Coordinates of C-alpha atoms in Angstrom, one line a residue:
M4 CA -23.9 100.9 -23.2
D5 CA -27.5 101.8 -23.8
G6 CA -30.5 102.7 -21.6
P7 CA -30.8 104.9 -18.5
L8 CA -27.5 103.7 -17.1
A9 CA -25.5 104.8 -20.1
A10 CA -24.1 107.8 -18.3
L11 CA -22.9 105.9 -15.3
P12 CA -19.1 105.3 -15.3
N13 CA -17.7 101.8 -14.9
M14 CA -20.8 99.8 -14.5
P15 CA -20.2 96.3 -13.1
D16 CA -19.2 93.8 -15.7
K17 CA -17.4 91.3 -13.5
A18 CA -18.5 88.6 -11.0
T19 CA -16.9 90.4 -8.1
D20 CA -18.2 93.9 -9.0
C21 CA -21.1 95.7 -7.4
L22 CA -22.6 99.2 -7.7
S23 CA -20.6 102.0 -6.3
V24 CA -22.1 104.6 -4.0
A25 CA -22.3 107.2 -6.8
Q26 CA -23.7 104.7 -9.3
S27 CA -26.3 103.5 -6.8
S28 CA -27.3 107.1 -6.0
L29 CA -27.8 108.0 -9.6
L30 CA -29.7 104.8 -10.3
I31 CA -32.1 105.3 -7.5
D32 CA -32.6 109.0 -8.4
R33 CA -33.7 107.9 -11.9
A34 CA -35.8 105.1 -10.7
L35 CA -37.7 107.4 -8.2
F36 CA -37.8 110.7 -10.1
G37 CA -36.6 110.1 -13.7
R38 CA -33.9 112.1 -15.5
R39 CA -35.1 115.4 -14.2
A40 CA -33.7 114.5 -10.7
V41 CA -30.2 114.5 -12.2
T42 CA -30.6 118.2 -13.2
L43 CA -32.5 119.3 -10.1
G44 CA -30.2 117.5 -7.6
L45 CA -31.2 115.1 -4.9
G46 CA -32.3 117.8 -2.4
A47 CA -34.7 119.4 -4.9
A48 CA -36.0 116.2 -6.0
F49 CA -37.0 115.3 -2.5
A50 CA -38.5 118.7 -2.0
L51 CA -40.8 118.1 -5.0
A52 CA -41.9 114.7 -3.6
A53 CA -45.2 114.4 -1.7
R54 CA -44.9 114.6 2.1
P55 CA -47.2 112.4 4.2
V56 CA -50.2 114.0 5.9
R57 CA -49.6 114.2 9.6
A58 CA -52.2 112.5 11.9
A59 CA -54.4 115.0 13.5
G60 CA -57.5 115.0 15.8
S61 CA -58.9 111.5 16.2
L62 CA -56.5 110.0 13.7
T63 CA -53.8 108.5 15.8
G64 CA -51.2 105.8 15.7
F65 CA -48.9 107.4 13.1
H66 CA -45.2 108.2 14.1
D67 CA -43.0 110.1 11.7
V68 CA -39.4 109.2 12.1
R69 CA -38.4 112.9 11.6
D70 CA -40.3 113.7 14.8
H71 CA -38.0 111.4 16.6
G72 CA -34.8 112.9 15.2
A73 CA -34.2 111.4 11.8
K74 CA -32.6 113.7 9.3
G75 CA -32.9 111.8 6.0
N76 CA -29.8 113.7 4.6
G77 CA -27.8 110.6 3.6
A78 CA -25.1 111.5 6.2
T79 CA -26.5 111.2 9.6
I80 CA -27.0 107.7 11.1
D81 CA -30.8 107.6 11.5
S82 CA -31.4 104.1 12.9
P83 CA -31.6 105.4 16.5
A84 CA -34.4 107.7 15.5
F85 CA -36.2 104.8 13.6
N86 CA -36.0 102.7 16.7
R87 CA -37.2 105.5 19.0
A88 CA -40.3 105.9 16.6
I89 CA -40.8 102.1 16.8
A90 CA -40.6 102.1 20.5
A91 CA -43.1 104.9 20.8
A92 CA -45.5 103.2 18.6
S93 CA -45.0 99.9 20.5
A94 CA -45.6 101.7 23.8
A95 CA -48.9 103.0 22.4
G96 CA -50.0 99.5 21.6
G97 CA -48.9 99.6 17.9
G98 CA -49.1 101.9 15.0
T99 CA -47.6 103.0 11.7
V100 CA -44.0 104.4 11.6
V101 CA -43.9 106.7 8.6
V102 CA -40.7 107.3 6.6
P103 CA -41.0 110.5 4.5
P104 CA -39.0 111.2 1.4
G105 CA -35.3 111.3 2.2
R106 CA -32.2 109.2 2.3
Y107 CA -31.9 107.5 5.6
L108 CA -28.5 106.0 6.5
C109 CA -29.1 103.2 9.1
F110 CA -27.7 100.3 11.0
S111 CA -30.2 97.8 12.5
I112 CA -33.8 98.8 12.7
R113 CA -35.8 96.6 15.1
L114 CA -39.4 96.0 14.3
K115 CA -41.8 95.2 17.1
S116 CA -45.3 93.6 17.3
H117 CA -48.2 95.5 15.8
I118 CA -45.9 97.9 13.9
T119 CA -46.2 98.8 10.2
L120 CA -43.1 100.5 8.7
L121 CA -44.4 102.7 5.8
L122 CA -41.9 103.9 3.2
M123 CA -43.3 106.8 1.4
P124 CA -42.4 107.3 -2.4
G125 CA -39.1 109.0 -2.4
A126 CA -37.9 107.4 0.9
I127 CA -34.6 105.5 0.8
I128 CA -33.4 103.4 3.8
E129 CA -29.7 102.9 3.0
A130 CA -27.7 100.2 4.8
A131 CA -24.7 101.9 6.5
D132 CA -21.2 100.4 6.1
P133 CA -19.4 99.9 9.5
K134 CA -16.1 100.3 7.5
R135 CA -17.1 103.8 6.4
H136 CA -19.7 104.9 9.0
K137 CA -19.5 105.2 12.8
G138 CA -21.6 102.4 14.3
Q139 CA -22.4 98.8 13.7
Y140 CA -25.2 96.3 13.2
D141 CA -26.7 94.4 16.1
L142 CA -24.6 91.4 17.1
P143 CA -25.7 88.1 15.6
E144 CA -27.7 85.8 17.8
G145 CA -28.2 82.0 17.5
V146 CA -24.7 80.6 18.3
F147 CA -24.9 76.9 17.9
E148 CA -22.8 74.1 19.3
E149 CA -22.8 72.4 15.8
Q150 CA -23.2 74.7 12.9
L151 CA -25.5 73.0 10.4
V152 CA -26.4 75.9 8.3
D153 CA -24.6 78.8 6.5
Y154 CA -23.9 81.8 8.7
G155 CA -26.6 83.9 6.9
L156 CA -29.3 81.3 7.9
A157 CA -28.4 81.3 11.6
H158 CA -28.2 85.0 12.4
F159 CA -30.9 87.7 11.9
H160 CA -30.2 90.5 14.4
N161 CA -27.4 91.7 12.1
S162 CA -29.9 92.6 9.4
L163 CA -30.8 96.1 8.3
I164 CA -34.4 95.6 9.3
Y165 CA -35.4 92.7 11.5
A166 CA -38.0 91.2 13.7
D167 CA -37.6 88.2 16.0
G168 CA -40.6 86.6 17.6
E169 CA -43.0 89.4 16.9
T170 CA -46.6 89.4 15.8
D171 CA -48.4 91.6 13.2
V172 CA -45.5 93.3 11.6
A173 CA -45.5 94.9 8.2
I174 CA -43.1 96.8 5.8
V175 CA -45.0 98.6 3.0
G176 CA -44.9 101.4 0.6
R177 CA -43.1 102.4 -2.6
G178 CA -39.8 103.5 -1.1
I179 CA -36.5 101.8 -1.5
I180 CA -34.4 99.7 0.8
H181 CA -30.8 99.9 -0.4
G182 CA -28.5 97.4 1.0
L183 CA -25.3 99.3 -0.1
G184 CA -23.3 98.7 3.2
L185 CA -24.4 95.0 3.6
D186 CA -22.0 92.0 3.1
R187 CA -22.6 89.8 0.1
E188 CA -20.6 86.9 1.5
G189 CA -20.3 85.0 4.8
P190 CA -17.6 83.0 6.5
P191 CA -17.0 79.5 5.2
P192 CA -19.4 76.8 6.3
R193 CA -18.5 74.8 9.4
W194 CA -20.5 71.5 9.9
H195 CA -19.9 67.8 10.5
G196 CA -19.9 66.9 6.7
I197 CA -16.6 68.9 6.1
A198 CA -13.3 67.0 6.3
G199 CA -11.4 67.8 9.4
W200 CA -14.4 69.4 11.2
R201 CA -14.2 69.5 15.0
S202 CA -17.1 70.7 17.1
P203 CA -16.4 73.5 19.6
A204 CA -16.6 71.0 22.4
E205 CA -14.0 68.9 20.8
Q206 CA -11.8 72.0 20.6
G207 CA -12.4 72.7 24.3
L208 CA -14.4 75.9 23.4
S209 CA -18.0 77.0 24.1
A210 CA -20.0 77.7 21.0
D211 CA -19.8 81.4 21.6
A212 CA -16.0 81.3 22.2
A213 CA -15.6 79.3 19.0
R214 CA -17.4 82.1 17.0
R215 CA -15.4 84.8 18.6
A216 CA -12.2 82.9 17.8
I217 CA -12.7 83.4 14.1
P218 CA -9.7 85.4 12.8
L219 CA -10.2 89.1 12.6
E220 CA -10.1 89.3 8.9
M221 CA -13.0 86.8 8.7
S222 CA -14.9 88.2 11.6
Y223 CA -18.5 89.2 10.8
E224 CA -19.5 90.7 14.1
G225 CA -20.9 94.3 13.8
R226 CA -21.5 93.8 10.1
G227 CA -24.9 93.2 8.4
N228 CA -25.8 90.8 5.6
K229 CA -29.6 91.0 5.1
A230 CA -31.9 93.8 3.9
I231 CA -34.9 92.2 5.7
G232 CA -34.6 89.4 8.2
L233 CA -37.7 87.9 10.0
R234 CA -37.4 85.1 12.5
S235 CA -40.2 83.2 14.3
C236 CA -42.9 85.9 13.6
H237 CA -46.6 85.5 13.0
N238 CA -48.8 87.6 10.7
V239 CA -46.3 89.3 8.4
L240 CA -47.0 91.6 5.5
L241 CA -44.4 92.8 3.0
R242 CA -45.9 94.8 0.1
D243 CA -44.8 97.1 -2.7
V244 CA -41.3 97.8 -1.4
I245 CA -38.2 98.0 -3.7
I246 CA -35.1 96.2 -2.5
L247 CA -31.9 97.1 -4.4
Q248 CA -28.6 95.3 -3.7
G249 CA -30.0 93.5 -0.7
G250 CA -26.8 91.9 0.7
H251 CA -26.2 88.2 1.0
F252 CA -30.0 87.7 1.5
A253 CA -32.4 90.5 0.4
C254 CA -35.4 89.1 2.3
Y255 CA -35.0 86.1 4.6
V256 CA -38.0 84.7 6.4
L257 CA -37.3 81.9 8.9
G258 CA -39.8 79.9 11.0
C259 CA -42.7 82.4 10.4
T260 CA -46.4 81.7 10.0
N261 CA -49.1 83.5 8.0
V262 CA -46.8 85.5 5.7
T263 CA -47.9 87.6 2.7
I264 CA -45.3 89.0 0.3
D265 CA -46.9 90.9 -2.5
N266 CA -45.7 93.2 -5.3
L267 CA -42.1 93.4 -4.1
T268 CA -39.3 94.4 -6.6
V269 CA -36.0 92.9 -5.7
D270 CA -33.0 93.7 -7.7
T271 CA -30.0 92.1 -6.1
D272 CA -26.8 90.2 -6.7
R273 CA -27.3 87.4 -4.2
D274 CA -30.4 85.7 -3.0
G275 CA -33.8 87.4 -3.5
I276 CA -36.6 86.0 -1.3
D277 CA -35.8 83.0 1.0
I278 CA -38.6 81.2 2.8
D279 CA -37.2 78.7 5.4
C280 CA -39.2 76.4 7.7
C281 CA -42.3 78.6 7.3
R282 CA -46.0 77.7 7.1
D283 CA -48.8 79.5 5.3
V284 CA -46.9 81.8 3.0
R285 CA -48.3 83.6 0.0
I286 CA -45.8 85.2 -2.5
S287 CA -47.5 87.0 -5.3
N288 CA -46.8 89.5 -8.1
C289 CA -43.2 89.9 -7.2
I290 CA -40.3 90.7 -9.6
V291 CA -37.0 89.2 -8.5
N292 CA -33.7 89.8 -10.4
A293 CA -30.8 87.8 -9.0
P294 CA -28.1 87.2 -11.5
K295 CA -25.6 85.7 -9.1
D296 CA -27.8 83.6 -6.9
D297 CA -31.4 82.2 -6.4
A298 CA -34.3 84.5 -6.9
I299 CA -37.1 82.8 -5.0
V300 CA -36.0 79.8 -2.8
L301 CA -37.7 77.7 -0.3
K302 CA -35.6 76.0 2.4
S303 CA -36.1 73.6 5.3
S304 CA -32.9 74.1 7.2
Y305 CA -31.9 73.3 10.7
A306 CA -31.4 77.0 11.6
L307 CA -34.1 76.8 14.4
Q308 CA -32.3 73.8 15.9
E309 CA -35.4 71.6 15.4
A310 CA -37.1 69.8 12.6
R311 CA -39.5 72.1 10.8
F312 CA -41.2 71.6 7.4
C313 CA -41.6 74.3 4.9
E314 CA -45.2 73.9 3.9
E315 CA -48.5 75.4 2.7
V316 CA -46.6 77.9 0.4
T317 CA -48.0 79.5 -2.8
I318 CA -45.9 81.5 -5.3
I319 CA -48.2 83.0 -7.8
G320 CA -47.8 85.4 -10.7
C321 CA -44.1 86.2 -10.1
K322 CA -41.2 86.9 -12.5
T323 CA -37.5 86.0 -11.9
S324 CA -34.6 86.9 -14.0
G325 CA -30.9 87.1 -14.3
Y326 CA -30.2 90.6 -15.8
L327 CA -27.5 92.9 -14.8
L328 CA -27.7 94.2 -11.2
G329 CA -29.8 97.4 -11.1
S330 CA -31.2 97.1 -14.6
I331 CA -34.7 96.1 -13.2
V332 CA -34.9 99.1 -11.0
D333 CA -33.9 101.5 -13.8
G334 CA -35.9 99.6 -16.5
S335 CA -33.0 98.9 -18.9
Y336 CA -33.1 95.1 -18.6
R337 CA -29.4 94.8 -19.5
P338 CA -28.0 91.2 -19.8
S339 CA -25.6 90.2 -17.1
P340 CA -22.1 89.0 -18.1
Y341 CA -21.8 87.0 -14.8
R342 CA -20.2 83.6 -15.1
S343 CA -20.7 81.3 -12.1
T344 CA -18.1 78.8 -10.7
D345 CA -19.5 76.2 -13.2
D346 CA -19.1 78.7 -16.0
L347 CA -22.8 78.3 -17.1
G348 CA -23.8 81.9 -16.4
V349 CA -26.6 83.5 -14.3
L350 CA -28.9 81.9 -11.7
G351 CA -32.1 83.8 -10.8
R352 CA -34.2 80.7 -10.6
I353 CA -37.1 79.4 -8.5
K354 CA -35.9 76.6 -6.2
L355 CA -36.9 74.3 -3.4
G356 CA -33.7 73.5 -1.5
T357 CA -30.7 73.4 -1.1
D358 CA -31.3 73.0 2.7
S359 CA -33.8 70.2 3.2
A360 CA -33.2 68.8 6.7
T361 CA -37.0 68.2 7.2
G362 CA -38.6 69.0 3.9
F363 CA -41.4 70.5 1.8
R364 CA -45.0 69.7 1.4
N365 CA -48.1 71.2 -0.1
I366 CA -46.4 73.8 -2.4
L367 CA -47.9 75.5 -5.4
I368 CA -46.0 77.6 -7.9
S369 CA -48.2 78.9 -10.6
G370 CA -48.4 81.7 -13.3
C371 CA -44.7 82.6 -13.1
T372 CA -42.2 83.5 -15.7
C373 CA -38.4 82.8 -15.5
D374 CA -36.4 84.8 -18.0
N375 CA -32.7 84.1 -18.6
T376 CA -32.3 82.0 -15.4
R377 CA -31.6 78.4 -14.4
G378 CA -35.3 77.6 -14.4
L379 CA -36.9 75.3 -11.9
Q380 CA -34.9 73.3 -9.4
L381 CA -36.0 71.2 -6.5
G382 CA -35.2 68.2 -4.4
A383 CA -34.2 66.8 -1.0
I384 CA -30.6 66.2 -0.2
D385 CA -30.3 66.4 3.7
G386 CA -32.6 63.5 4.7
G387 CA -35.8 65.4 4.4
V388 CA -39.0 64.8 2.4
L389 CA -40.2 66.7 -0.6
E390 CA -43.8 65.8 -1.5
D391 CA -47.1 67.1 -2.9
V392 CA -45.5 69.9 -5.0
T393 CA -47.1 71.4 -8.1
F394 CA -45.7 73.6 -10.8
H395 CA -48.4 75.0 -13.1
D396 CA -48.6 77.5 -15.9
I397 CA -44.9 78.4 -16.0
H398 CA -43.0 80.1 -18.8
L399 CA -39.2 79.7 -19.0
R400 CA -37.4 81.8 -21.6
A401 CA -33.7 81.2 -22.4
P402 CA -32.8 79.1 -19.4
V403 CA -28.9 78.7 -19.2
N404 CA -29.0 75.1 -18.1
H405 CA -31.6 72.5 -17.2
P406 CA -35.1 74.0 -17.5
I407 CA -36.5 71.5 -14.9
F408 CA -34.5 69.5 -12.6
V409 CA -35.6 67.1 -9.7
R410 CA -32.8 65.8 -7.5
L411 CA -32.5 63.4 -4.5
A412 CA -29.1 63.1 -2.8
A413 CA -27.5 62.4 0.5
R414 CA -25.4 65.4 1.4
N415 CA -27.0 65.2 4.9
R416 CA -26.2 68.7 6.3
A417 CA -28.4 67.8 9.3
P418 CA -28.0 66.2 12.7
R419 CA -26.2 62.9 12.5
G420 CA -28.5 60.0 11.7
N421 CA -31.1 62.1 9.9
G422 CA -33.1 59.7 7.6
P423 CA -32.7 59.2 3.9
S424 CA -34.1 61.8 1.6
R425 CA -37.5 61.2 -0.1
V426 CA -38.9 63.0 -3.2
R427 CA -42.4 62.0 -4.3
R428 CA -45.7 63.3 -5.7
V429 CA -44.5 66.3 -7.9
R430 CA -46.5 67.5 -10.7
F431 CA -45.5 69.7 -13.7
S432 CA -48.3 70.9 -15.9
D433 CA -48.6 73.6 -18.6
I434 CA -45.0 74.4 -18.7
Q435 CA -43.6 76.3 -21.8
V436 CA -39.8 76.4 -22.3
S437 CA -38.2 78.2 -25.2
G438 CA -34.5 78.9 -26.0
A439 CA -33.1 76.1 -23.9
S440 CA -29.5 75.1 -24.0
G441 CA -28.6 72.0 -26.0
P442 CA -26.5 70.0 -23.6
Y443 CA -28.7 70.4 -20.6
A444 CA -32.0 68.5 -20.7
C445 CA -34.6 68.4 -18.0
G446 CA -33.8 65.8 -15.4
I447 CA -35.3 63.6 -12.7
V448 CA -32.3 62.0 -10.9
G449 CA -32.3 60.0 -7.6
N450 CA -29.7 57.8 -5.9
P451 CA -29.1 54.1 -6.3
G452 CA -31.5 52.4 -4.1
Q453 CA -33.3 55.7 -3.3
P454 CA -35.6 56.3 -6.2
I455 CA -37.6 59.5 -6.8
E456 CA -41.3 58.5 -6.9
D457 CA -44.5 59.6 -8.6
I458 CA -43.5 62.5 -10.9
S459 CA -45.8 63.6 -13.7
F460 CA -45.4 65.9 -16.7
S461 CA -48.5 67.1 -18.4
G462 CA -48.6 69.7 -21.1
V463 CA -44.9 70.3 -20.8
H464 CA -43.3 71.7 -24.0
V465 CA -39.6 72.3 -24.4
R466 CA -37.7 73.8 -27.4
S467 CA -34.0 73.6 -27.2
A468 CA -30.9 74.2 -29.3
G469 CA -30.3 70.5 -29.9
G470 CA -27.1 69.5 -31.6
G471 CA -26.3 66.5 -29.5
T472 CA -24.0 63.8 -30.9
A473 CA -23.9 60.0 -30.8
A474 CA -21.1 60.3 -28.2
D475 CA -23.4 62.5 -26.1
A476 CA -26.1 59.8 -26.3
A477 CA -23.6 57.1 -25.1
R478 CA -22.4 59.2 -22.1
A479 CA -22.3 57.5 -18.7
I480 CA -23.4 60.0 -16.1
P481 CA -21.3 59.9 -12.9
E482 CA -23.0 59.0 -9.7
R483 CA -22.4 61.4 -6.8
P484 CA -24.7 60.2 -4.0
G485 CA -23.6 63.0 -1.6
S486 CA -23.8 65.9 -4.0
S487 CA -25.6 69.1 -3.5
L488 CA -28.7 70.1 -5.4
E489 CA -26.8 71.6 -8.3
P490 CA -26.6 69.1 -11.2
S491 CA -24.0 70.9 -13.3
Y492 CA -21.4 68.1 -12.4
M493 CA -23.4 65.8 -14.7
G494 CA -22.4 67.7 -17.8
T495 CA -24.2 67.0 -21.2
L496 CA -27.0 64.5 -20.5
P497 CA -27.6 61.5 -22.8
A498 CA -31.2 62.8 -23.7
H499 CA -32.1 66.1 -25.3
G500 CA -35.5 66.3 -23.6
L501 CA -35.7 64.5 -20.3
Y502 CA -33.2 62.2 -18.5
I503 CA -34.7 60.0 -15.7
R504 CA -32.5 57.9 -13.5
H505 CA -33.2 56.0 -10.2
A506 CA -36.9 56.7 -10.2
R507 CA -40.3 54.9 -10.3
N508 CA -43.8 55.7 -11.4
I509 CA -43.1 58.4 -13.9
S510 CA -46.0 59.8 -16.0
L511 CA -45.4 61.8 -19.2
R512 CA -48.5 62.8 -21.1
D513 CA -48.9 65.5 -23.8
V514 CA -45.3 66.5 -23.8
S515 CA -43.0 67.7 -26.6
F516 CA -39.3 68.1 -26.9
D517 CA -38.3 70.0 -30.1
V518 CA -34.8 70.9 -31.2
E519 CA -33.5 73.6 -33.6
K520 CA -30.6 71.5 -34.8
P521 CA -30.7 67.7 -35.4
D522 CA -29.9 65.7 -32.2
A523 CA -28.7 62.1 -32.0
R524 CA -29.8 61.7 -28.5
P525 CA -33.3 60.2 -27.6
A526 CA -35.9 62.7 -26.4
I527 CA -36.4 60.6 -23.2
L528 CA -34.1 58.3 -21.5
F529 CA -35.1 55.9 -18.7
D530 CA -32.2 54.5 -16.6
D531 CA -33.0 52.4 -13.7
V532 CA -36.7 53.2 -13.7
A533 CA -39.5 51.0 -12.5
G534 CA -42.8 52.0 -14.1
G535 CA -43.2 54.7 -16.7
V536 CA -45.8 55.9 -19.1
V537 CA -45.2 58.0 -22.2
D538 CA -48.4 59.0 -24.1
G539 CA -48.7 61.8 -26.5
L540 CA -45.1 62.6 -27.0
R541 CA -44.0 64.9 -29.9
S542 CA -40.4 64.6 -30.9
T543 CA -38.1 65.1 -33.8
R544 CA -36.9 61.5 -33.4
S545 CA -38.8 58.6 -34.9
P546 CA -41.0 56.6 -32.6
R547 CA -38.4 54.0 -32.5
D548 CA -35.7 56.3 -31.4
A549 CA -37.5 58.8 -29.3
V550 CA -37.7 56.9 -26.1
R551 CA -34.9 54.7 -24.8
A552 CA -34.8 52.5 -21.6
I553 CA -31.8 51.1 -19.8
A554 CA -32.0 48.6 -16.9
S555 CA -35.7 49.6 -16.5
R556 CA -39.0 47.8 -16.4
D557 CA -42.7 48.4 -17.0
I558 CA -42.1 51.3 -19.4
A559 CA -45.2 51.8 -21.6
T560 CA -45.2 54.1 -24.7
G561 CA -48.0 55.2 -27.0
N562 CA -49.0 57.9 -29.4
I563 CA -45.5 59.2 -30.4
H564 CA -45.7 61.9 -33.1
V565 CA -42.8 63.0 -35.2
L566 CA -42.2 66.8 -35.4
S567 CA -41.4 68.1 -38.8

């Protein structure tokens, strides 16, 4: 083992492992103070860190959590002091709650309107563990008669830091939020699409009684699962904070408007940043490492129990990755050995979905890098609409499966009768992909009778391992109309560059699909496509073999150049 974590014993190397308390403490010490902190000890390192200047005279509105009883010693439960400081600032009409250097062990911290939580350099808010510490997280809210979303999407009060229905809230500063005591899993999903599902009413139970009837070993009451959870808030700012090991969801934002998330570093083993049913969101300059789940994901779930688009969202200048947990915070960038259930490796991607009960519109993702991830994935599978989405100036390095995949399906985890999914007007431009896997081409795949519409590739250049055989080229891909967004069930695709099925109006201009090893598959395969243009293709295959069409019509090709 090399790098700053070399001295840590038993670093995680299995899918079920996570950082221990000792490992996390040493990692954080090095991230904040360098190796000198190990010699000095934690207390001395904090003593050397700068203390905030107290407000004096006419400068008001600052509330130090230590003035309200916080100890910052890593042993005392400090969340009551945090909540007293927030209450005092709220009673004064708003203000800034200052968290000086220290390690603050906390259960739920409740943000209020017009409050900024400022984490000073050297400040660590550590999620307490109800199995080890005295206390618990706030009980989950939002018990629904029919559970149409995962547990983590429905409940926010059981977060480490949360706000519900507040205005003008902010979490800023170069401190660390460490979700050490948070859960990384939830109870199994319960919804009408699962065989044998019965609603609480059908069981003769209220929704609340049904939740409380969960067996004790599966009960999640009193436990927390998010580092930051924001629900139905307006004017939100998250800036500069580091989130390490953020629980099931490091940062979940549901039903919020006018949200700015800037310069966050998220190094976690489940979801990084989730934006669900929000409007006017700007995510910029963030680094999100999530080897075991999605890094930045947009959703349109039914968690608010109403139809709500996720719209007017920009993701600019961000980087996602699938390195080992903790290796972004400590700067070692060690590869993760994680193997997912489909055995393809890490995730860490940018995604629109899986939840898509209403849909997505007016989304821009630009100037981003995805390193050792599953690339870009998007679609609608729950009866919603995905439209007017642009990916521009994206660099994908070493994607473990499909670099770009657009999917339409009919899982329909939504109220019964939710309409068919629609995917249309999606543009990919100036995309560079290197080190792609041979079997997994890019894909645009709809359902029979439900085509994906109006997709364009311009300036998209992919270099993959190649090596596909004639048998691969002849593969019949199984239809799974009710599948989730994940396309791994399709296996090796019968094209090495782009596989298109059940679609119409596809435009491919100035694109290249290069391979390192000879590949017997066509670069592009149209299957049940109505209307397609290929112009300016560069491929290792001859013009005659580069593009193939099956059961398709109105496919025009021109200017195909052979790569040497």
